[in-house]
PDB file of C-alpha atoms in Angstrom:
ATOM      1  CA  MET A  18     -20.956 -11.541 100.557  1.00  0.00           C
ATOM      2  CA  ILE A  19     -20.522 -14.835  99.192  1.00  0.00           C
ATOM      3  CA  LEU A  20     -23.029 -15.895  96.793  1.00  0.00           C
ATOM      4  CA  ALA A  21     -24.426 -19.090  97.673  1.00  0.00           C
ATOM      5  CA  GLU A  22     -25.079 -21.296  94.966  1.00  0.00           C
ATOM      6  CA  ALA A  23     -28.697 -21.598  94.905  1.00  0.00           C
ATOM      7  CA  GLU A  24     -30.344 -23.972  92.863  1.00  0.00           C
ATOM      8  CA  VAL A  25     -31.845 -22.339  89.785  1.00  0.00           C
ATOM      9  CA  PRO A  26     -34.215 -24.262  87.667  1.00  0.00           C
ATOM     10  CA  GLY A  27     -32.920 -24.969  84.090  1.00  0.00           C
ATOM     11  CA  TRP A  28     -35.390 -22.780  82.283  1.00  0.00           C
ATOM     12  CA  ARG A  29     -34.389 -19.763  84.442  1.00  0.00           C
ATOM     13  CA  LEU A  30     -30.859 -19.830  83.062  1.00  0.00           C
ATOM     14  CA  LEU A  31     -32.032 -18.674  79.668  1.00  0.00           C
ATOM     15  CA  ILE A  32     -34.548 -16.025  80.750  1.00  0.00           C
ATOM     16  CA  PRO A  33     -33.144 -12.962  82.547  1.00  0.00           C
ATOM     17  CA  LEU A  34     -34.763 -11.324  85.506  1.00  0.00           C
ATOM     18  CA  PRO A  35     -37.302  -8.549  84.815  1.00  0.00           C
ATOM     19  CA  GLN A  36     -35.107  -5.760  86.291  1.00  0.00           C
ATOM     20  CA  GLU A  37     -32.248  -6.849  83.981  1.00  0.00           C
ATOM     21  CA  ILE A  38     -34.617  -6.670  81.025  1.00  0.00           C
ATOM     22  CA  VAL A  39     -35.716  -3.133  81.997  1.00  0.00           C
ATOM     23  CA  TRP A  40     -32.149  -1.828  82.507  1.00  0.00           C
ATOM     24  CA  SER A  41     -31.037  -3.471  79.242  1.00  0.00           C
ATOM     25  CA  ALA A  42     -33.993  -1.851  77.439  1.00  0.00           C
ATOM     26  CA  VAL A  43     -33.162   1.604  78.931  1.00  0.00           C
ATOM     27  CA  PHE A  44     -29.494   1.273  77.902  1.00  0.00           C
ATOM     28  CA  LEU A  45     -30.469   0.083  74.430  1.00  0.00           C
ATOM     29  CA  LEU A  46     -32.880   3.012  74.050  1.00  0.00           C
ATOM     30  CA  ILE A  47     -30.197   5.567  75.113  1.00  0.00           C
ATOM     31  CA  PHE A  48     -27.636   3.938  72.845  1.00  0.00           C
ATOM     32  CA  ALA A  49     -30.108   3.923  69.936  1.00  0.00           C
ATOM     33  CA  LEU A  50     -30.939   7.632  70.460  1.00  0.00           C
ATOM     34  CA  VAL A  51     -27.247   8.622  70.559  1.00  0.00           C
ATOM     35  CA  PHE A  52     -26.507   6.445  67.568  1.00  0.00           C
ATOM     36  CA  ILE A  53     -29.443   7.820  65.538  1.00  0.00           C
ATOM     37  CA  ARG A  54     -28.783  11.430  66.591  1.00  0.00           C
ATOM     38  CA  PHE A  55     -24.982  11.661  66.185  1.00  0.00           C
ATOM     39  CA  VAL A  56     -23.384   8.646  64.549  1.00  0.00           C
ATOM     40  CA  LEU A  57     -25.913   7.759  61.849  1.00  0.00           C
ATOM     41  CA  PRO A  58     -25.958  11.227  60.169  1.00  0.00           C
ATOM     42  CA  ARG A  59     -22.137  11.251  59.974  1.00  0.00           C
ATOM     43  CA  MET A  60     -22.109   7.727  58.574  1.00  0.00           C
ATOM     44  CA  ASN A  61     -24.792   8.650  56.028  1.00  0.00           C
ATOM     45  CA  ALA A  62     -22.793  11.753  55.025  1.00  0.00           C
ATOM     46  CA  VAL A  63     -19.629   9.700  54.541  1.00  0.00           C
ATOM     47  CA  LEU A  64     -21.525   7.028  52.591  1.00  0.00           C
ATOM     48  CA  ASP A  65     -23.266   9.676  50.431  1.00  0.00           C
ATOM     49  CA  GLU A  66     -19.937  11.381  49.729  1.00  0.00           C
ATOM     50  CA  ARG A  67     -18.367   8.060  48.845  1.00  0.00           C
ATOM     51  CA  SER A  68     -21.325   7.187  46.639  1.00  0.00           C
ATOM     52  CA  GLU A  69     -21.039  10.541  44.815  1.00  0.00           C
ATOM     53  CA  LYS A  70     -17.302   9.986  44.281  1.00  0.00           C
ATOM     54  CA  ILE A  71     -17.970   6.529  42.882  1.00  0.00           C
ATOM     55  CA  GLU A  72     -20.737   7.816  40.610  1.00  0.00           C
ATOM     56  CA  GLY A  73     -18.507  10.719  39.491  1.00  0.00           C
ATOM     57  CA  GLY A  74     -15.729   8.256  38.757  1.00  0.00           C
ATOM     58  CA  ILE A  75     -18.118   6.089  36.787  1.00  0.00           C
ATOM     59  CA  ARG A  76     -19.366   9.114  34.808  1.00  0.00           C
ATOM     60  CA  HIS A  77     -15.785  10.191  34.182  1.00  0.00           C
ATOM     61  CA  ALA A  78     -14.850   6.662  33.098  1.00  0.00           C
ATOM     62  CA  GLU A  79     -17.870   6.533  30.771  1.00  0.00           C
ATOM     63  CA  GLN A  80     -16.890   9.883  29.240  1.00  0.00           C
ATOM     64  CA  ALA A  81     -13.289   8.715  28.828  1.00  0.00           C
ATOM     65  CA  GLN A  82     -14.529   5.467  27.272  1.00  0.00           C
ATOM     66  CA  ALA A  83     -16.785   7.422  24.892  1.00  0.00           C
ATOM     67  CA  GLN A  84     -13.857   9.651  23.905  1.00  0.00           C
ATOM     68  CA  ALA A  85     -11.618   6.634  23.434  1.00  0.00           C
ATOM     69  CA  ASP A  86     -14.275   4.943  21.288  1.00  0.00           C
ATOM     70  CA  GLN A  87     -14.660   8.118  19.213  1.00  0.00           C
ATOM     71  CA  LEU A  88     -10.883   8.429  18.785  1.00  0.00           C
ATOM     72  CA  LYS A  89     -10.660   4.770  17.818  1.00  0.00           C
ATOM     73  CA  ALA A  90     -13.450   5.192  15.268  1.00  0.00           C
ATOM     74  CA  ASP A  91     -11.726   8.307  13.866  1.00  0.00           C
ATOM     75  CA  GLN A  92      -8.400   6.486  13.632  1.00  0.00           C
ATOM     76  CA  GLU A  93      -9.991   3.499  11.933  1.00  0.00           C
ATOM     77  CA  GLN A  94     -11.697   5.824   9.474  1.00  0.00           C
ATOM     78  CA  GLU A  95      -8.421   7.647   8.778  1.00  0.00           C
ATOM     79  CA  LEU A  96      -6.624   4.331   8.415  1.00  0.00           C
ATOM     80  CA  ALA A  97      -9.236   3.104   5.943  1.00  0.00           C
ATOM     81  CA  ALA A  98      -8.905   6.353   3.990  1.00  0.00           C
ATOM     82  CA  ALA A  99      -5.100   6.018   4.001  1.00  0.00           C
ATOM     83  CA  ARG A 100      -5.351   2.426   2.773  1.00  0.00           C
ATOM     84  CA  GLN A 101      -7.743   3.517   0.032  1.00  0.00           C
ATOM     85  CA  GLU A 102      -5.395   6.320  -0.980  1.00  0.00           C
ATOM     86  CA  ALA A 103      -2.404   3.960  -0.957  1.00  0.00           C
ATOM     87  CA  ALA A 104      -4.309   1.520  -3.164  1.00  0.00           C
ATOM     88  CA  SER A 105      -5.199   4.280  -5.625  1.00  0.00           C
ATOM     89  CA  ILE A 106      -1.568   5.474  -5.657  1.00  0.00           C
ATOM     90  CA  ARG A 107      -0.385   1.901  -6.332  1.00  0.00           C
ATOM     91  CA  ASP A 108      -2.924   1.530  -9.155  1.00  0.00           C
ATOM     92  CA  LYS A 109      -1.901   4.863 -10.664  1.00  0.00           C
ATOM     93  CA  ALA A 110       1.785   3.937 -10.396  1.00  0.00           C
ATOM     94  CA  ARG A 111       1.071   0.590 -12.057  1.00  0.00           C
ATOM     95  CA  GLN A 112      -0.804   2.334 -14.871  1.00  0.00           C
ATOM     96  CA  ASP A 113       1.955   4.927 -15.244  1.00  0.00           C
ATOM     97  CA  GLY A 114       4.553   2.156 -15.361  1.00  0.00           C
ATOM     98  CA  GLN A 115       2.616   0.306 -18.057  1.00  0.00           C
ATOM     99  CA  ARG A 116       2.197   3.529 -20.031  1.00  0.00           C
ATOM    100  CA  ILE A 117       5.927   4.303 -19.752  1.00  0.00           C
ATOM    101  CA  VAL A 118       6.835   0.767 -20.864  1.00  0.00           C
ATOM    102  CA  GLU A 119       4.455   1.004 -23.821  1.00  0.00           C
ATOM    103  CA  GLU A 120       5.846   4.405 -24.803  1.00  0.00           C
ATOM    104  CA  ALA A 121       9.406   3.081 -24.543  1.00  0.00           C
ATOM    105  CA  LYS A 122       8.484   0.076 -26.703  1.00  0.00           C
ATOM    106  CA  ALA A 123       6.855   2.353 -29.263  1.00  0.00           C
ATOM    107  CA  ARG A 124       9.929   4.638 -29.331  1.00  0.00           C
ATOM    108  CA  ALA A 125      12.230   1.611 -29.632  1.00  0.00           C
ATOM    109  CA  GLU A 126      10.170   0.186 -32.479  1.00  0.00           C
ATOM    110  CA  ALA A 127      10.129   3.567 -34.252  1.00  0.00           C
ATOM    111  CA  GLU A 128      13.892   3.920 -33.780  1.00  0.00           C
ATOM    112  CA  SER A 129      14.397   0.367 -35.017  1.00  0.00           C
ATOM    113  CA  GLU A 130      12.311   1.057 -38.111  1.00  0.00           C
ATOM    114  CA  ARG A 131      14.215   4.299 -38.728  1.00  0.00           C
ATOM    115  CA  VAL A 132      17.582   2.535 -38.370  1.00  0.00           C
ATOM    116  CA  LEU A 133      16.438  -0.304 -40.655  1.00  0.00           C
ATOM    117  CA  ALA A 134      15.144   2.163 -43.262  1.00  0.00           C
ATOM    118  CA  SER A 135      18.371   4.145 -43.051  1.00  0.00           C
ATOM    119  CA  GLY A 136      20.387   0.926 -43.385  1.00  0.00           C
ATOM    120  CA  ARG A 137      18.348  -0.162 -46.403  1.00  0.00           C
ATOM    121  CA  GLN A 138      18.819   3.215 -48.060  1.00  0.00           C
ATOM    122  CA  GLN A 139      22.541   3.131 -47.368  1.00  0.00           C
ATOM    123  CA  LEU A 140      22.769  -0.454 -48.644  1.00  0.00           C
ATOM    124  CA  ASP A 141      20.874   0.474 -51.829  1.00  0.00           C
ATOM    125  CA  ALA A 142      23.146   3.492 -52.358  1.00  0.00           C
ATOM    126  CA  GLU A 143      26.276   1.387 -51.801  1.00  0.00           C
ATOM    127  CA  ARG A 144      24.938  -1.336 -54.098  1.00  0.00           C
ATOM    128  CA  LEU A 145      24.247   1.255 -56.805  1.00  0.00           C
ATOM    129  CA  ALA A 146      27.690   2.825 -56.330  1.00  0.00           C
ATOM    130  CA  ALA A 147      29.365  -0.595 -56.441  1.00  0.00           C
ATOM    131  CA  SER A 148      27.384  -1.559 -59.539  1.00  0.00           C
ATOM    132  CA  THR A 149      28.320   1.699 -61.246  1.00  0.00           C
ATOM    133  CA  GLN A 150      31.967   1.339 -60.298  1.00  0.00           C
ATOM    134  CA  LEU A 151      31.988  -2.317 -61.375  1.00  0.00           C
ATOM    135  CA  ARG A 152      30.407  -1.434 -64.717  1.00  0.00           C
ATOM    136  CA  GLY A 153      33.070   1.189 -65.283  1.00  0.00           C
ATOM    137  CA  GLU A 154      35.902  -1.173 -64.376  1.00  0.00           C
ATOM    138  CA  VAL A 155      34.459  -4.064 -66.418  1.00  0.00           C
ATOM    139  CA  GLY A 156      33.941  -1.658 -69.280  1.00  0.00           C
ATOM    140  CA  ASP A 157      37.534  -0.469 -69.123  1.00  0.00           C
ATOM    141  CA  LEU A 158      38.807  -4.050 -68.906  1.00  0.00           C
ATOM    142  CA  ALA A 159      36.581  -5.139 -71.761  1.00  0.00           C
ATOM    143  CA  SER A 160      37.679  -2.148 -73.829  1.00  0.00           C
ATOM    144  CA  ASP A 161      41.325  -2.909 -73.128  1.00  0.00           C
ATOM    145  CA  LEU A 162      40.789  -6.566 -73.946  1.00  0.00           C
ATOM    146  CA  ALA A 163      38.920  -5.747 -77.129  1.00  0.00           C
ATOM    147  CA  SER A 164      41.683  -3.319 -78.116  1.00  0.00           C
ATOM    148  CA  LYS A 165      44.250  -6.049 -77.657  1.00  0.00           C
ATOM    149  CA  ILE A 166      42.197  -8.577 -79.577  1.00  0.00           C
ATOM    150  CA  VAL A 167      41.376  -6.259 -82.419  1.00  0.00           C
ATOM    151  CA  GLY A 168      44.738  -4.687 -82.328  1.00  0.00           C
ATOM    152  CA  GLU A 169      43.336  -1.210 -82.554  1.00  0.00           C
ATOM    153  CA  SER A 170      42.594   1.299 -79.906  1.00  0.00           C
ATOM    154  CA  LEU A 171      38.938   1.742 -79.120  1.00  0.00           C
ATOM    155  CA  SER A 172      39.190   5.291 -77.995  1.00  0.00           C
ATOM    156  CA  ASP A 173      35.666   6.365 -78.772  1.00  0.00           C
ATOM    157  CA  ASP A 174      34.269   6.408 -75.250  1.00  0.00           C
ATOM    158  CA  ASP A 175      30.615   6.788 -76.182  1.00  0.00           C
ATOM    159  CA  ARG A 176      30.580   3.881 -78.525  1.00  0.00           C
ATOM    160  CA  SER A 177      32.632   1.693 -76.208  1.00  0.00           C
ATOM    161  CA  ARG A 178      30.351   2.558 -73.315  1.00  0.00           C
ATOM    162  CA  ARG A 179      27.268   1.587 -75.329  1.00  0.00           C
ATOM    163  CA  VAL A 180      28.830  -1.695 -76.296  1.00  0.00           C
ATOM    164  CA  ILE A 181      29.881  -2.397 -72.724  1.00  0.00           C
ATOM    165  CA  ASP A 182      26.472  -1.444 -71.315  1.00  0.00           C
ATOM    166  CA  ARG A 183      24.703  -3.694 -73.818  1.00  0.00           C
ATOM    167  CA  PHE A 184      27.075  -6.531 -72.963  1.00  0.00           C
ATOM    168  CA  LEU A 185      26.502  -6.116 -69.215  1.00  0.00           C
ATOM    169  CA  ASP A 186      22.731  -5.867 -69.670  1.00  0.00           C
ATOM    170  CA  ASP A 187      22.774  -9.098 -71.683  1.00  0.00           C
ATOM    171  CA  LEU A 188      24.898 -10.695 -68.976  1.00  0.00           C
ATOM    172  CA  GLU A 189      22.513  -9.587 -66.222  1.00  0.00           C
ATOM    173  CA  SER A 190      19.442 -10.800 -68.096  1.00  0.00           C
ATOM    174  CA  SER A 191      21.030 -14.190 -68.700  1.00  0.00           C
ATOM    175  CA  GLN A 192      21.866 -14.477 -64.987  1.00  0.00           C
ATOM    176  CA  ALA A 193      18.325 -13.483 -64.039  1.00  0.00           C
ATOM    177  CA  ALA A 194      16.910 -16.088 -66.421  1.00  0.00           C
ATOM    178  CA  THR A 195      19.050 -18.863 -64.891  1.00  0.00           C
ATOM    179  CA  ARG A 196      17.814 -18.070 -61.384  1.00  0.00           C
TER     180      ARG A 196
END
């Protein structure tokens, strides 16, 4: 059968025939029942499972983030404590260094004073020994000279020593007076 092209008014092109509407409604109703009965529960189960996985992942991520934050806070606290300890160790080392330097200076000053005192004592002893030796030599020279001048031997040691000592004392006092 060849369909003859019948003239259909323009408004009829957009509105289907009533039997087409009924069969379309029956098919839609059957499709909706099958979809609601079989497909929709499986889709809801898959979506619920996926939603639970996502929520579990979020909870796990939140727990991991909380642990990471706690670890970070602990590390920062330990780092601050280590810095504080390092600062106290540096301060103690600085104080110990100053104390050691001061002790070394004090020992050096004490040693210097001891060496100076020892040197002064040795110098005084040498000066006294030199003065005594010089007095003896000057005395002997003066005695020899006096013996030659007088022409007699001045063998009396006590008397010659007294004369020599008096002469040297007079000589020293005259030198002290000229200074």
